[in-house]
Amino acid sequence: MLAPVAWRTPPRHYGPWERVTSLLTEGLVARGVDVTLFATLDSVTGAILEGVCPHGYAEDPSMDGRVWEALHVSRALALSGGFDLVHNHLDWLPLAFSAHSRAPMVTTIHGFSGPGILPAYTRGRSAFVAISDADRSPDLDYVATVHHGVDLTELPAGPGGDALVAFGRIHPDKGTAEAIDIARAAGRRLVICGIVQDERYFREQVEPHVDGDRVVYLGSVGPERRAEVLGAAAALLHPIAFPEPFGLSVVEAMACGTPVVAYRLGSMAEVVDDGVTGYLASDVPSAVAALAEALALDRAAVRARAEQRFGVDRMVTQYLQVYEKVLAGTR
């Protein structure tokens, strides 16, 4: 299992790719699969831990991520002859060197940063898994679509509350400023959680509205507080401005029984069951109207649908099916 090394696996706070990699790894170990996790050396796992990167390079400005990712991939591929399969969660870089893998490779595409990386995918020797049908590229063949799963035991049903929540990186793509506009128009308080990925955007369009009362910014919220914050919200706002590949925070909110109002872009129509777990909108006025409907949804029904669709056991089972299919094709 080839994890990213920007953050620890599992991450202490932000790190959705590392989080999914961890959930899958631990789920496979629980099923009796012999897994070696290539990740940062401070990672926590029930698998065998391998790697060269001491800790996440995103947490240490003295580390050059390009160098450490290259060393990380090199180590994994050098040892690949000892495995039946290599599962890549590290984007395009392992694909560029996939000819050196002595075991078949599966790559989960967690999202495309842009069309410029496609040559690594089209030339790489790997089977591909999409995390949503909406994120499939017409230039690639896929073995399956596997929606992410979440650990439902870590995300119990919450009581709800009066405030809304925006949960994700602070960036124009995630629509943090639009979430502020929606909350204001709806007359609701807003709690914002996430790392600042665009400093100028935060400084100019988000921070001036943060007053500690109507708009509260909690920073990057780790796993120990995620369920508390999401479960105490009246609804999650997800007014994205890009085609969201999946939207892990959306599913985490629904697992806590918290309904979602999201813009209809990317995977949102796949992930949000309109009228059951939330509503889809297209702009601030339609989101405000949808919010009124979302607040009337049955939180127990929201939680039940999340359990039905997005439990980690379902994800593990589907990946085992992918592995069997890929291995059958190489025998």
Coordinates of C-alpha atoms in Angstrom, one line a residue:
M1 CA 0.0 0.0 0.0
L2 CA 1.7 3.1 -1.3
A3 CA 0.5 6.1 0.7
P4 CA 1.3 9.8 0.1
V5 CA 3.9 11.3 2.3
A6 CA 2.6 14.9 2.6
W7 CA 1.1 14.0 5.9
R8 CA 1.2 11.1 8.4
T9 CA -1.0 8.0 7.7
P10 CA -3.5 8.4 9.2
P11 CA -3.3 12.2 9.3
R12 CA -3.3 14.1 12.6
H13 CA -5.7 16.7 11.0
Y14 CA -5.8 17.4 7.3
G15 CA -4.9 14.7 4.7
P16 CA -7.9 13.0 3.0
W17 CA -5.8 10.8 0.7
E18 CA -3.8 9.6 3.8
R19 CA -7.0 9.0 5.7
V20 CA -8.6 6.8 3.0
T21 CA -5.3 4.9 2.6
S22 CA -5.3 4.2 6.3
L23 CA -8.9 3.1 6.5
L24 CA -8.3 0.7 3.6
T25 CA -5.1 -0.6 5.0
E26 CA -6.5 -1.3 8.5
G27 CA -9.6 -2.8 7.0
L28 CA -7.6 -5.2 4.9
V29 CA -5.4 -6.2 7.9
A30 CA -8.6 -6.9 9.8
R31 CA -9.7 -9.2 7.0
G32 CA -6.4 -11.2 7.3
V33 CA -4.6 -9.7 4.3
D34 CA -0.8 -9.4 4.6
V35 CA -0.2 -5.7 4.0
T36 CA 2.9 -3.6 4.0
L37 CA 2.2 0.1 4.2
F38 CA 4.8 2.4 2.6
A39 CA 4.2 5.8 4.4
T40 CA 5.9 8.3 6.6
L41 CA 7.9 6.5 9.4
D42 CA 5.7 8.1 12.1
S43 CA 2.6 6.5 10.7
V44 CA 0.4 4.3 12.8
T45 CA -0.8 1.0 11.4
G46 CA -1.6 -2.6 12.1
A47 CA 0.3 -3.4 8.9
I48 CA 4.0 -3.7 8.4
L49 CA 5.3 -0.2 8.1
E50 CA 8.0 0.6 5.5
G51 CA 9.4 3.9 4.2
V52 CA 12.1 6.4 4.2
C53 CA 10.3 9.7 4.9
P54 CA 10.6 10.5 8.7
H55 CA 7.4 12.6 8.8
G56 CA 5.0 14.5 6.5
Y57 CA 6.9 17.0 4.3
A58 CA 3.8 19.4 4.5
E59 CA 4.6 19.7 8.2
D60 CA 8.2 20.5 7.7
P61 CA 9.3 23.5 5.6
S62 CA 12.9 22.2 5.5
M63 CA 11.8 19.1 3.5
D64 CA 11.4 19.2 -0.3
G65 CA 8.3 17.2 -1.1
R66 CA 9.5 16.3 -4.6
V67 CA 12.7 14.7 -3.3
W68 CA 11.0 12.8 -0.5
E69 CA 8.2 11.5 -2.8
A70 CA 10.8 10.3 -5.3
L71 CA 12.8 8.5 -2.6
H72 CA 9.5 7.0 -1.2
V73 CA 8.4 5.7 -4.6
S74 CA 11.9 4.4 -5.3
R75 CA 12.0 2.4 -2.1
A76 CA 8.6 0.9 -2.7
L77 CA 9.3 -0.2 -6.3
A78 CA 12.7 -1.6 -5.3
L79 CA 10.9 -4.0 -2.9
S80 CA 7.9 -4.6 -5.2
G81 CA 9.1 -8.1 -6.2
G82 CA 8.1 -9.3 -2.7
F83 CA 4.4 -8.5 -3.2
D84 CA 1.5 -9.8 -5.2
L85 CA 0.2 -6.3 -5.9
V86 CA 1.1 -2.6 -5.4
H87 CA -1.8 -0.2 -4.6
N88 CA -0.8 3.3 -5.4
H89 CA -2.5 6.3 -3.7
L90 CA 0.3 8.7 -4.6
D91 CA -1.0 10.2 -7.8
W92 CA 1.1 10.3 -11.0
L93 CA 4.7 9.8 -9.8
P94 CA 4.6 6.0 -9.3
L95 CA 3.0 5.7 -12.7
A96 CA 6.0 7.4 -14.4
F97 CA 8.2 4.5 -13.0
S98 CA 5.5 1.8 -13.1
A99 CA 7.6 -0.2 -15.6
H100 CA 10.0 -0.8 -12.8
S101 CA 7.3 -2.4 -10.6
R102 CA 7.7 -6.2 -10.4
A103 CA 4.2 -6.6 -9.2
P104 CA 0.9 -5.5 -10.9
M105 CA -0.1 -2.0 -9.9
V106 CA -3.5 -0.6 -9.0
T107 CA -3.9 3.2 -8.8
T108 CA -6.7 4.9 -7.0
I109 CA -7.1 8.3 -8.7
H110 CA -8.0 10.7 -5.9
G111 CA -8.5 13.6 -8.3
F112 CA -6.7 15.2 -11.2
S113 CA -4.7 18.3 -10.5
G114 CA -4.9 19.2 -14.2
P115 CA -4.7 17.8 -17.7
G116 CA -1.0 18.2 -17.7
I117 CA -0.5 15.0 -15.6
L118 CA -2.5 12.8 -18.0
P119 CA 0.5 11.6 -19.9
A120 CA 1.8 9.8 -16.8
Y121 CA -1.6 8.0 -16.5
T122 CA -2.0 7.1 -20.2
R123 CA 1.5 5.7 -20.3
G124 CA 1.6 4.1 -16.9
R125 CA 1.3 0.3 -16.4
S126 CA -1.5 0.2 -13.9
A127 CA -5.2 -0.6 -13.4
F128 CA -7.2 2.5 -12.4
V129 CA -9.9 3.0 -9.8
A130 CA -12.1 6.1 -9.9
I131 CA -13.5 7.5 -6.6
S132 CA -16.6 8.7 -8.4
D133 CA -18.1 8.2 -11.9
A134 CA -18.0 11.9 -12.3
D135 CA -14.2 12.0 -11.9
R136 CA -13.6 9.5 -14.7
S137 CA -11.4 10.7 -17.5
P138 CA -12.5 9.7 -21.0
D139 CA -8.8 9.1 -21.8
L140 CA -8.5 6.2 -19.4
D141 CA -9.9 2.8 -18.9
Y142 CA -11.0 1.9 -15.3
V143 CA -11.4 -1.4 -13.6
A144 CA -14.0 0.0 -11.1
T145 CA -15.4 3.0 -9.4
V146 CA -15.1 2.7 -5.6
H147 CA -16.6 5.4 -3.4
H148 CA -14.6 6.2 -0.3
G149 CA -15.7 4.7 3.0
V150 CA -15.6 6.1 6.5
D151 CA -15.2 4.6 9.9
L152 CA -18.7 4.9 11.2
T153 CA -17.6 4.1 14.8
E154 CA -15.5 7.3 14.7
L155 CA -18.4 9.4 13.4
P156 CA -21.4 8.7 15.7
A157 CA -24.7 10.4 15.1
G158 CA -24.7 13.9 16.6
P159 CA -27.4 16.0 18.2
G160 CA -27.3 18.8 15.6
G161 CA -27.5 22.5 16.6
D162 CA -28.2 26.0 15.3
A163 CA -24.9 26.7 13.5
L164 CA -23.9 25.7 10.0
V165 CA -20.4 24.3 9.2
A166 CA -18.0 24.6 6.3
F167 CA -15.4 21.8 6.5
G168 CA -12.4 21.7 4.1
R169 CA -9.4 23.5 2.9
I170 CA -9.7 27.3 2.7
H171 CA -9.5 27.8 -1.1
P172 CA -11.8 29.3 -3.8
D173 CA -12.4 25.8 -5.1
K174 CA -14.2 25.0 -1.8
G175 CA -16.3 28.1 -1.8
T176 CA -15.5 29.2 1.8
A177 CA -16.6 32.8 1.1
E178 CA -19.8 31.6 -0.5
A179 CA -20.5 29.6 2.6
I180 CA -20.3 32.8 4.6
D181 CA -22.7 34.5 2.2
I182 CA -25.2 31.6 2.5
A183 CA -25.0 31.5 6.3
R184 CA -25.5 35.3 6.5
A185 CA -28.5 35.2 4.1
A186 CA -30.0 32.3 6.1
G187 CA -29.5 34.2 9.4
R188 CA -27.3 31.4 10.8
R189 CA -24.0 31.2 12.5
L190 CA -21.2 29.5 10.6
V191 CA -18.3 27.5 11.9
I192 CA -15.4 27.1 9.4
C193 CA -12.8 24.3 9.7
G194 CA -9.8 23.6 7.5
I195 CA -6.2 24.4 6.6
V196 CA -5.6 27.7 4.7
Q197 CA -4.4 26.7 1.3
D198 CA -4.8 30.1 -0.4
E199 CA -3.5 32.8 1.9
R200 CA -4.6 35.7 -0.2
Y201 CA -8.2 34.3 -0.5
F202 CA -8.3 33.8 3.3
R203 CA -7.0 37.2 4.0
E204 CA -9.2 39.1 1.6
Q205 CA -12.5 37.1 1.5
V206 CA -12.7 35.0 4.6
E207 CA -10.8 36.5 7.5
P208 CA -12.6 39.9 7.5
H209 CA -15.8 38.2 8.3
V210 CA -14.5 36.0 11.1
D211 CA -15.7 37.7 14.3
G212 CA -15.7 34.8 16.7
D213 CA -19.5 35.0 17.0
R214 CA -21.5 34.9 13.7
V215 CA -18.5 33.4 11.8
V216 CA -16.0 31.3 13.8
Y217 CA -12.8 29.8 12.4
L218 CA -11.5 26.8 14.2
G219 CA -8.5 26.1 12.0
S220 CA -7.7 22.5 10.9
V221 CA -9.8 20.2 13.0
G222 CA -8.3 16.7 13.7
P223 CA -10.1 13.4 14.0
E224 CA -10.7 13.7 17.7
R225 CA -12.9 16.8 17.1
R226 CA -14.3 16.1 13.7
A227 CA -17.3 14.1 14.9
E228 CA -18.0 16.7 17.6
V229 CA -18.0 19.6 15.2
L230 CA -19.9 17.9 12.4
G231 CA -22.4 16.3 14.7
A232 CA -23.2 19.6 16.4
A233 CA -24.0 21.4 13.1
A234 CA -27.4 22.0 11.7
A235 CA -26.1 21.4 8.2
L236 CA -22.9 21.3 6.2
L237 CA -22.4 23.8 3.4
H238 CA -20.3 22.7 0.5
P239 CA -20.6 25.4 -2.2
I240 CA -17.8 24.2 -4.4
A241 CA -16.5 26.0 -7.5
F242 CA -14.8 23.0 -9.1
P243 CA -15.8 19.4 -10.1
E244 CA -15.4 17.8 -6.7
P245 CA -13.8 14.3 -7.2
F246 CA -15.6 12.9 -4.1
G247 CA -16.0 15.1 -1.0
L248 CA -15.0 13.1 2.1
S249 CA -16.2 15.8 4.5
V250 CA -19.7 15.5 2.9
V251 CA -19.9 11.8 3.8
E252 CA -18.4 12.4 7.2
A253 CA -21.1 15.0 7.9
M254 CA -23.9 12.6 6.8
A255 CA -22.4 9.9 9.0
C256 CA -23.0 12.2 11.9
G257 CA -26.6 12.7 10.8
T258 CA -25.9 16.2 9.5
P259 CA -27.6 17.1 6.2
V260 CA -25.7 18.7 3.4
V261 CA -26.3 21.6 1.0
A262 CA -23.8 21.4 -1.9
Y263 CA -23.4 22.9 -5.3
R264 CA -24.2 20.4 -8.1
L265 CA -20.7 20.0 -9.4
G266 CA -18.5 16.9 -9.9
S267 CA -19.5 14.0 -7.7
M268 CA -22.1 15.7 -5.6
A269 CA -25.0 14.2 -7.4
E270 CA -23.5 10.8 -6.7
V271 CA -22.7 11.3 -3.1
V272 CA -25.7 13.4 -1.9
D273 CA -29.1 11.7 -2.1
D274 CA -31.3 14.7 -2.9
G275 CA -34.1 15.0 -0.5
V276 CA -32.7 12.3 1.8
T277 CA -29.2 13.3 2.9
G278 CA -29.3 16.9 1.6
Y279 CA -30.0 19.1 -1.4
L280 CA -28.1 20.3 -4.3
A281 CA -28.0 24.0 -5.4
S282 CA -26.3 26.2 -8.0
D283 CA -25.7 29.5 -6.3
V284 CA -26.2 31.4 -3.1
P285 CA -30.0 32.1 -3.4
S286 CA -30.8 28.5 -4.4
A287 CA -28.5 27.2 -1.5
V288 CA -30.4 29.4 1.0
A289 CA -33.7 28.0 -0.3
A290 CA -32.3 24.4 -0.2
L291 CA -31.0 25.0 3.3
A292 CA -34.6 25.5 4.6
E293 CA -35.5 22.1 3.2
A294 CA -32.4 20.4 4.4
L295 CA -32.9 21.6 8.0
A296 CA -36.2 19.7 8.0
L297 CA -34.6 16.3 7.0
D298 CA -34.6 13.5 9.5
R299 CA -31.1 13.2 11.0
A300 CA -31.6 9.5 11.7
A301 CA -32.5 8.9 8.1
V302 CA -29.4 10.9 7.0
R303 CA -27.2 8.7 9.2
A304 CA -28.9 5.5 8.1
R305 CA -28.3 6.3 4.4
A306 CA -24.6 7.1 5.1
E307 CA -24.3 3.7 6.9
Q308 CA -25.9 2.0 4.0
R309 CA -23.7 3.6 1.3
F310 CA -20.4 4.7 2.8
G311 CA -19.2 2.3 5.5
V312 CA -15.5 1.3 5.4
D313 CA -16.4 -2.4 5.1
R314 CA -18.1 -1.9 1.8
M315 CA -15.0 0.0 0.5
V316 CA -12.7 -2.8 1.6
T317 CA -14.9 -5.5 0.0
Q318 CA -15.0 -3.6 -3.3
Y319 CA -11.2 -3.2 -3.3
L320 CA -10.7 -6.9 -2.6
Q321 CA -12.8 -7.5 -5.7
V322 CA -10.6 -5.1 -7.7
Y323 CA -7.5 -6.9 -6.5
E324 CA -8.9 -10.3 -7.5
K325 CA -9.9 -9.0 -10.9
V326 CA -6.4 -7.5 -11.5
L327 CA -4.6 -10.5 -10.3
A328 CA -6.8 -12.9 -12.4
G329 CA -5.8 -10.9 -15.5
T330 CA -2.1 -11.3 -14.8
R331 CA -2.1 -15.1 -14.2

